[in-house]
XYZ file of C-alpha atoms in Angstrom:
552
model
C 101.839 287.275 182.575
C 102.466 285.206 185.531
C 102.258 281.253 186.180
C 99.308 281.310 188.884
C 97.543 283.836 186.309
C 97.343 280.497 184.071
C 96.508 278.569 186.821
C 93.610 279.831 187.636
C 92.536 279.636 183.678
C 93.663 275.883 184.326
C 91.844 275.067 187.018
C 93.776 276.156 190.241
C 93.086 273.028 192.431
C 91.329 270.567 190.688
C 91.107 266.661 189.004
C 95.214 267.022 188.113
C 95.749 268.626 191.320
C 93.807 266.520 193.937
C 96.066 263.679 191.961
C 99.337 264.782 192.384
C 98.789 265.589 196.141
C 96.930 262.654 196.786
C 100.292 260.658 195.698
C 102.417 263.325 196.975
C 101.121 262.575 200.773
C 102.552 258.825 201.044
C 106.251 260.220 201.495
C 105.258 262.227 204.438
C 103.848 259.261 206.001
C 106.470 256.489 205.900
C 109.114 259.772 206.724
C 106.642 260.027 210.372
C 106.830 256.112 210.862
C 110.769 256.225 210.607
C 111.176 259.364 211.992
C 109.285 258.037 215.535
C 110.107 254.067 214.907
C 113.059 254.980 217.615
C 110.209 255.298 220.148
C 109.773 251.174 219.709
C 113.370 250.010 217.433
C 115.135 251.439 220.921
C 112.564 251.276 223.307
C 114.023 251.506 227.146
C 112.397 248.155 228.492
C 113.307 246.318 231.923
C 116.659 244.339 232.159
C 118.503 243.182 235.092
C 121.616 240.892 234.943
C 121.690 237.289 233.453
C 123.333 235.224 235.761
C 123.881 231.828 232.778
C 124.340 229.081 235.637
C 120.634 229.344 236.918
C 119.251 229.115 234.057
C 118.666 226.218 233.256
C 117.222 225.684 237.158
C 113.471 225.679 237.528
C 111.646 225.501 241.234
C 109.280 222.551 241.574
C 110.729 221.946 244.156
C 109.293 224.743 246.218
C 105.785 225.063 244.378
C 106.339 228.092 242.367
C 104.897 229.151 239.059
C 107.562 230.266 236.060
C 106.582 233.847 237.295
C 107.156 233.393 240.823
C 110.523 231.622 239.842
C 111.379 234.308 238.209
C 111.347 237.000 240.701
C 112.669 234.538 243.299
C 116.141 233.666 241.261
C 116.878 237.863 241.232
C 115.036 238.307 244.593
C 118.857 236.461 245.549
C 121.054 237.084 242.404
C 119.969 240.583 241.641
C 120.178 244.276 244.067
C 117.351 245.753 245.107
C 117.004 250.239 244.771
C 116.901 252.673 246.900
C 112.777 253.530 244.901
C 112.217 249.301 245.151
C 113.233 249.030 241.793
C 115.847 245.937 240.802
C 118.989 247.236 239.206
C 119.709 246.616 235.762
C 123.630 246.969 235.457
C 124.954 245.032 238.364
C 124.354 241.716 240.734
C 125.138 239.569 243.769
C 128.228 237.362 242.501
C 126.889 234.110 242.990
C 129.629 231.961 240.532
C 129.560 228.678 241.906
C 126.864 228.508 243.855
C 123.700 227.206 243.157
C 120.467 227.290 243.867
C 119.397 225.483 245.518
C 122.013 226.881 247.903
C 121.008 229.820 247.113
C 117.699 229.086 248.671
C 119.206 228.083 251.825
C 120.394 231.095 252.376
C 117.634 233.030 251.270
C 117.897 235.091 254.027
C 120.958 236.804 254.066
C 121.426 240.713 253.029
C 124.082 239.758 250.072
C 126.922 239.591 249.373
C 129.687 240.860 247.253
C 127.941 242.861 244.462
C 129.461 242.794 240.225
C 128.680 244.173 237.132
C 126.722 242.117 234.705
C 129.701 239.937 232.869
C 127.486 237.020 231.280
C 125.039 240.106 229.508
C 121.740 240.789 230.412
C 118.002 239.552 230.421
C 114.881 242.120 228.465
C 111.162 242.149 229.698
C 109.420 241.628 226.420
C 106.176 242.364 227.624
C 106.229 246.332 226.238
C 108.541 245.964 223.506
C 108.638 243.128 221.636
C 112.614 243.199 220.116
C 115.064 246.549 220.596
C 118.792 247.044 219.318
C 119.170 247.739 222.930
C 118.973 244.396 223.428
C 120.283 243.015 219.775
C 123.362 244.679 220.927
C 122.885 245.136 223.971
C 123.187 249.644 224.880
C 121.765 249.866 227.807
C 124.290 250.515 231.217
C 127.082 252.387 230.445
C 126.407 252.007 226.436
C 122.525 253.317 227.483
C 122.960 256.661 225.600
C 124.074 254.920 222.156
C 120.491 255.262 221.400
C 119.794 258.463 222.163
C 123.287 259.867 219.824
C 121.958 257.501 217.012
C 118.542 259.637 217.317
C 120.660 262.729 217.057
C 122.662 261.865 214.455
C 119.007 260.841 212.395
C 117.865 264.328 213.170
C 122.254 265.241 211.988
C 120.824 263.597 208.523
C 117.284 265.780 208.420
C 119.869 269.050 207.607
C 122.123 267.301 205.901
C 119.632 266.211 203.617
C 116.911 269.860 203.201
C 120.469 271.403 202.408
C 121.531 268.825 199.749
C 117.930 268.177 198.976
C 117.274 271.675 197.904
C 120.354 272.160 196.076
C 120.112 269.390 193.736
C 115.934 270.810 193.226
C 116.880 273.102 191.727
C 119.578 271.433 189.349
C 118.109 268.561 188.537
C 113.771 269.209 189.144
C 111.606 268.014 191.450
C 110.681 265.380 189.493
C 113.809 263.477 189.659
C 114.764 264.721 193.166
C 111.785 263.393 194.263
C 111.879 259.987 192.839
C 116.162 259.993 193.601
C 114.519 260.507 196.837
C 112.055 257.878 197.748
C 114.337 255.264 196.129
C 117.140 256.187 198.371
C 114.808 256.298 201.760
C 113.054 253.058 200.357
C 116.376 250.757 199.848
C 118.390 251.885 202.526
C 115.472 251.930 204.874
C 114.995 247.699 203.869
C 118.873 247.726 204.426
C 119.127 249.631 207.913
C 116.770 246.185 208.897
C 119.832 243.719 207.686
C 122.830 245.334 209.743
C 125.005 243.155 211.447
C 126.070 246.096 214.112
C 125.433 249.374 215.264
C 127.888 251.406 213.490
C 126.108 249.637 210.181
C 122.768 250.561 211.558
C 123.822 253.994 212.399
C 125.227 254.981 209.212
C 122.099 254.298 207.400
C 119.439 255.673 209.486
C 121.116 258.491 208.785
C 121.750 258.151 204.931
C 117.880 257.168 205.365
C 116.898 260.745 206.841
C 118.731 262.880 204.797
C 116.778 260.710 201.682
C 113.214 261.104 203.464
C 113.366 264.406 204.668
C 114.503 265.989 201.554
C 112.274 263.206 199.450
C 109.083 265.448 201.515
C 110.618 268.438 201.712
C 109.680 267.766 197.329
C 106.203 266.651 198.870
C 105.271 270.572 199.972
C 107.245 271.848 196.937
C 105.755 270.242 194.293
C 102.316 270.417 195.977
C 102.358 274.089 196.336
C 103.919 275.108 192.822
C 100.536 273.651 191.697
C 98.501 275.289 193.188
C 96.659 278.704 192.661
C 98.187 280.912 196.168
C 95.135 280.491 198.123
C 94.899 277.171 198.618
C 98.960 276.417 199.462
C 97.975 276.485 203.025
C 95.406 273.907 202.683
C 97.912 272.027 200.538
C 100.108 272.607 203.186
C 97.684 271.237 206.250
C 97.239 268.142 203.947
C 101.012 267.566 204.432
C 101.161 267.770 208.065
C 97.843 265.754 208.427
C 99.023 262.680 206.462
C 102.953 262.971 208.298
C 100.595 262.657 211.887
C 98.857 259.323 210.344
C 102.485 257.798 210.388
C 101.927 257.666 213.948
C 99.164 255.251 214.035
C 100.522 253.399 210.835
C 103.894 253.311 213.472
C 101.850 252.193 216.402
C 100.152 249.352 214.598
C 102.766 248.112 212.699
C 105.177 248.308 216.176
C 102.560 245.880 218.157
C 101.967 243.191 215.848
C 105.645 243.340 214.988
C 107.666 240.890 216.518
C 111.111 242.213 215.444
C 112.326 245.904 215.269
C 114.521 244.365 211.862
C 110.182 243.523 210.165
C 108.734 246.635 211.531
C 111.920 248.958 210.274
C 111.840 246.973 207.033
C 107.684 247.928 206.569
C 108.003 251.845 207.284
C 110.579 251.570 204.380
C 107.920 249.616 202.247
C 105.763 252.708 200.910
C 109.073 254.269 199.220
C 109.285 251.628 197.257
C 105.598 251.632 196.658
C 106.160 255.040 194.820
C 107.911 253.834 191.929
C 105.385 253.128 190.928
C 103.682 256.623 191.346
C 106.684 257.865 189.110
C 105.005 257.722 185.654
C 101.590 259.137 187.030
C 103.867 262.073 188.305
C 105.125 265.261 186.256
C 107.563 267.729 186.145
C 106.836 271.326 187.930
C 105.901 273.609 185.580
C 106.977 277.028 187.471
C 110.404 275.075 187.611
C 111.069 274.516 184.000
C 109.742 278.309 183.211
C 112.288 279.403 185.715
C 114.921 277.378 183.428
C 114.059 278.795 179.944
C 112.264 275.238 179.474
C 109.471 276.325 177.728
C 108.380 273.759 175.373
C 108.608 271.694 177.894
C 106.399 273.638 180.955
C 103.878 273.758 177.736
C 102.813 270.141 177.247
C 102.422 270.268 181.484
C 100.400 272.816 181.169
C 98.117 271.697 178.450
C 97.645 268.614 180.383
C 96.573 270.214 183.494
C 94.073 271.888 181.056
C 92.917 268.488 179.751
C 92.772 266.775 182.814
C 91.263 269.901 184.445
C 88.507 270.321 181.562
C 89.354 273.051 181.068
C 89.975 275.384 178.004
C 93.336 276.458 177.789
C 93.914 279.447 175.365
C 96.835 279.843 173.317
C 96.844 283.903 173.293
C 97.416 282.530 177.516
C 100.510 280.388 176.226
C 102.304 283.180 174.572
C 101.663 285.952 176.984
C 103.247 283.464 179.645
C 106.377 282.719 177.162
C 106.833 286.256 175.893
C 107.443 287.011 179.967
C 104.602 290.164 179.190
C 103.417 291.103 182.815
C 106.758 288.710 184.740
C 109.119 290.623 186.838
C 112.179 288.956 187.687
C 112.516 287.333 190.343
C 114.235 289.543 193.533
C 118.008 288.392 194.208
C 118.434 286.543 197.277
C 119.851 288.261 199.969
C 122.889 287.029 201.617
C 123.214 285.876 204.838
C 125.648 288.774 206.740
C 122.066 290.767 205.421
C 119.685 288.800 208.130
C 122.087 290.628 211.350
C 123.058 293.867 210.171
C 120.593 295.995 210.993
C 120.054 295.971 214.721
C 115.845 295.506 214.194
C 116.811 292.960 211.559
C 119.516 290.871 213.904
C 117.005 290.497 217.584
C 114.382 289.824 215.554
C 116.643 286.981 213.751
C 117.769 285.725 217.495
C 113.682 285.603 218.277
C 112.682 283.809 215.382
C 115.775 281.398 215.545
C 115.534 280.490 219.235
C 111.774 280.070 218.850
C 112.307 277.468 216.365
C 115.154 275.792 218.389
C 113.042 275.712 220.855
C 109.982 274.148 218.994
C 112.273 271.468 217.279
C 113.663 270.592 221.057
C 110.518 270.684 223.126
C 108.802 269.184 220.762
C 110.622 265.726 219.229
C 111.642 265.473 222.913
C 108.236 265.610 224.060
C 107.639 262.921 221.509
C 110.688 260.670 221.737
C 109.921 260.682 225.587
C 106.333 258.914 224.915
C 106.816 255.583 226.533
C 107.748 257.652 230.107
C 104.037 258.457 230.590
C 103.738 255.592 232.864
C 100.493 254.424 230.180
C 100.390 252.119 226.871
C 103.069 253.325 225.260
C 101.536 252.236 221.940
C 98.176 253.898 223.221
C 100.136 257.152 224.082
C 101.673 257.564 220.933
C 98.198 256.814 219.276
C 96.986 259.599 221.710
C 99.951 262.187 220.429
C 99.474 261.176 216.803
C 95.553 262.839 217.452
C 97.357 265.793 219.125
C 98.942 267.120 216.349
C 95.988 266.344 214.319
C 93.928 268.460 216.185
C 97.339 270.878 216.337
C 97.288 270.982 212.730
C 92.990 272.371 212.033
C 93.721 274.405 215.790
C 96.879 276.434 213.896
C 94.572 277.625 211.168
C 91.605 278.722 213.720
C 94.164 280.368 216.140
C 96.350 282.228 212.932
C 92.850 283.662 212.038
C 91.093 285.165 215.174
C 94.210 285.706 218.099
C 96.756 286.960 215.489
C 100.166 285.322 215.182
C 102.586 286.544 218.024
C 99.884 286.881 221.255
C 99.074 282.557 220.241
C 102.988 281.757 219.443
C 103.526 283.277 223.008
C 100.711 281.887 224.747
C 101.329 278.389 222.998
C 104.927 278.084 224.321
C 104.108 279.784 227.626
C 101.809 276.869 228.386
C 103.812 273.793 227.009
C 106.151 275.502 229.520
C 103.945 275.591 232.316
C 102.701 272.013 231.036
C 106.162 270.409 231.549
C 106.666 271.895 234.919
C 103.834 270.338 235.851
C 103.801 267.062 234.439
C 107.316 266.608 236.886
C 105.420 266.582 239.645
C 101.853 264.668 238.588
C 101.587 261.195 239.049
C 102.712 258.694 236.575
C 99.740 257.493 234.876
C 96.130 259.240 233.770
C 96.691 262.814 235.146
C 100.479 263.291 233.976
C 99.530 262.341 230.414
C 96.822 264.906 230.773
C 99.183 267.638 231.470
C 101.722 265.915 228.896
C 98.840 265.896 226.372
C 98.418 269.728 226.783
C 102.209 270.382 226.506
C 102.841 268.526 223.311
C 99.777 269.761 222.082
C 100.364 273.733 223.094
C 103.931 273.116 221.098
C 102.358 271.661 218.084
C 100.295 274.642 217.397
C 103.141 276.715 218.223
C 105.228 274.756 215.504
C 103.048 275.535 213.466
C 102.558 279.330 213.848
C 106.173 279.977 213.929
C 106.908 278.419 210.119
C 103.860 280.705 209.353
C 105.017 284.132 210.809
C 108.967 283.762 210.064
C 107.999 283.661 206.020
C 105.856 287.259 207.067
C 108.330 288.613 208.801
C 111.488 288.697 206.733
C 111.440 290.704 203.690
C 111.286 289.145 200.100
C 115.408 289.452 199.164
C 116.181 287.242 202.644
C 112.953 285.491 203.032
C 114.734 282.170 202.058
C 118.115 282.269 203.566
C 116.232 283.494 206.471
C 113.760 280.614 207.374
C 116.184 279.036 205.861
C 118.448 279.454 208.691
C 115.255 279.016 211.218
C 115.400 275.475 210.176
C 118.898 274.714 210.843
C 117.669 276.770 214.410
C 115.042 273.432 214.623
C 117.413 270.701 213.469
C 119.405 272.042 216.237
C 117.169 271.739 219.246
C 116.304 267.881 217.152
C 119.555 266.889 217.881
C 119.927 268.087 220.980
C 117.108 267.057 222.592
C 117.408 262.598 222.474
C 121.076 263.399 224.221
C 119.278 265.247 226.795
C 116.494 262.592 227.494
C 119.164 260.219 228.514
C 120.284 262.724 230.773
C 117.357 261.831 232.661
C 118.875 258.923 233.859
C 120.514 260.551 236.439
C 118.113 263.208 237.496
C 114.411 261.893 236.109
C 113.255 265.519 236.168
C 116.006 267.075 234.451
C 115.307 266.361 230.953
C 111.643 267.895 231.647
C 112.223 270.597 233.816
C 115.018 271.782 230.782
C 112.184 271.969 228.309
C 110.152 273.492 230.524
C 111.886 276.379 230.593
C 113.501 276.911 227.652
C 109.958 277.338 226.359
C 109.058 279.602 228.694
C 112.217 281.821 227.782
C 110.947 281.290 224.581
C 107.290 282.687 225.130
C 108.109 285.651 226.538
C 111.166 286.017 223.907
C 108.973 286.530 220.680
C 106.851 288.841 221.945
C 110.289 290.798 220.496
C 108.270 290.139 216.949
C 105.663 292.297 215.903
C 102.045 291.695 214.426
C 102.073 289.990 210.485
C 98.320 288.866 210.518
C 96.542 291.096 208.167
C 99.658 292.740 206.748
C 101.146 292.476 203.617
C 104.512 290.944 203.237
C 107.552 293.231 203.278
C 109.124 293.321 200.252
C 112.165 295.500 201.562
C 114.180 295.489 204.783
C 112.757 299.373 205.785
C 109.413 297.253 205.369
C 110.327 295.091 208.025
C 111.842 297.537 210.599
C 108.939 299.903 210.106
C 107.027 296.908 211.514
C 107.814 297.641 214.888
C 105.802 298.007 217.019
C 103.976 299.408 213.852
C 105.780 303.115 214.572
C 107.392 305.176 211.930
C 111.120 305.318 213.032
C 112.411 307.750 215.966
C 114.750 309.553 215.528
C 117.219 306.872 217.116
C 117.137 304.618 214.429
C 118.179 307.072 211.968
C 121.618 304.941 211.774
C 119.644 301.974 212.085
C 117.919 303.107 208.943
C 121.297 304.426 207.332
C 122.310 300.839 207.377
C 119.201 299.113 205.513
C 119.233 301.726 203.300
C 123.046 300.687 202.516
C 122.213 296.512 202.723
C 119.742 296.677 199.950
C 121.515 298.641 198.169
C 124.031 295.452 198.383
C 121.514 293.032 198.441
C 119.154 294.073 195.256
């Protein structure tokens, strides 16, 4: 008897499961806020060179308001770009010249142009306080915020590997507690960073801990419900992740310091410490570690809270392992590319996952470039994410995986191209929103798609490789956004191009909707266009048998 059979008897989705799932949905919400806080704590607000000698001078003798006086000072000291905006990294050399003298020569065409040798002044009408302002990460240092976000995504990569291994060694419960504590503590410490180097290091650690914690949330929730309910627990998790958009945007709007913002969004992790006594270790993990007595206590607790009667013979069968088969031995990384068909499948899947991370995070982090209120645009992005999770289920059930993923990636690419030519404001928002919605839906689809294509011995290692590809896409996206300072449309053009290529490349894969999961590499290859192996594939068939012999 398997543990899933026991769950059916003691309640596969009862009060106990609802309690646990409710508690573990809080970290994904906080993780979204920490991940995307870069939009607000490193927002690219307007700035211009500081002219210290004029800061204390006013324009009362010319009957100007404070706003008019500020603009007039910029007119006299800051060069104008070809597009009619003020230069952000240079100024006229007005050293030794007071404002009255400059006013008398106000029709001058400008003299010597120099770099900002006295620092910068910042427009706080959109972003109240940013790390860019505090540490002057502008002009020649303008790439640093994007680099910080790439380091953050690298922390995701490290966290997914480290916490996965740790969970298998010490259990889900203790790993979850460690992740919540580390995320909260290092999140608070990040708000106290004295310089950008310490800030980057602490963001890296926070990223690893927060992503590892969210992974544990998915694992804990999925291991205590029956198989038919797992897709819904996943949707609930992603829903709460998307709610993090509103939590972050609202907090950023009312917070006038990036340090306070960073501290507030870390608090939910520390609040989870109060929930630790109400959480239990995964009985499934305990059974896999031959800790039957501990698993039995939790199973009895689940039955009691779900108001179900637990039959003693059920526990006896579970302990003896009646009807259980040993889990398949994990495959090796090389097995993914040894067989030609599998090799092409992995190329297609890895590229598709890379595109998802690349385009999704690129569009999300570029929210402030839409030409409307950044807080509204950010909330709109969250609405699109929530809609995407609902639509992904509908799309997969009605249109399958292959064509729906292809169409959505093509739509995302076309929308990105459209946002290049669309004017700033509502039109660009509408086109970009379609692209964000399309890539968010396809992200959900390719996640399911990979698990359905890969055979059982290679499923875990294959999905792990695809996840690494998505993390690489996330690492590259912030760096690419910096290229927008050189050519504004370049990042979006690259997002569009990569998405369209992915839309065609994913057609290499077979349809998996309503198909049984492949248990062997041969099962996966036999799906190729739903045909039998051809004569030209006999050599490949030999490779398959050799691979399976070494895998199993």
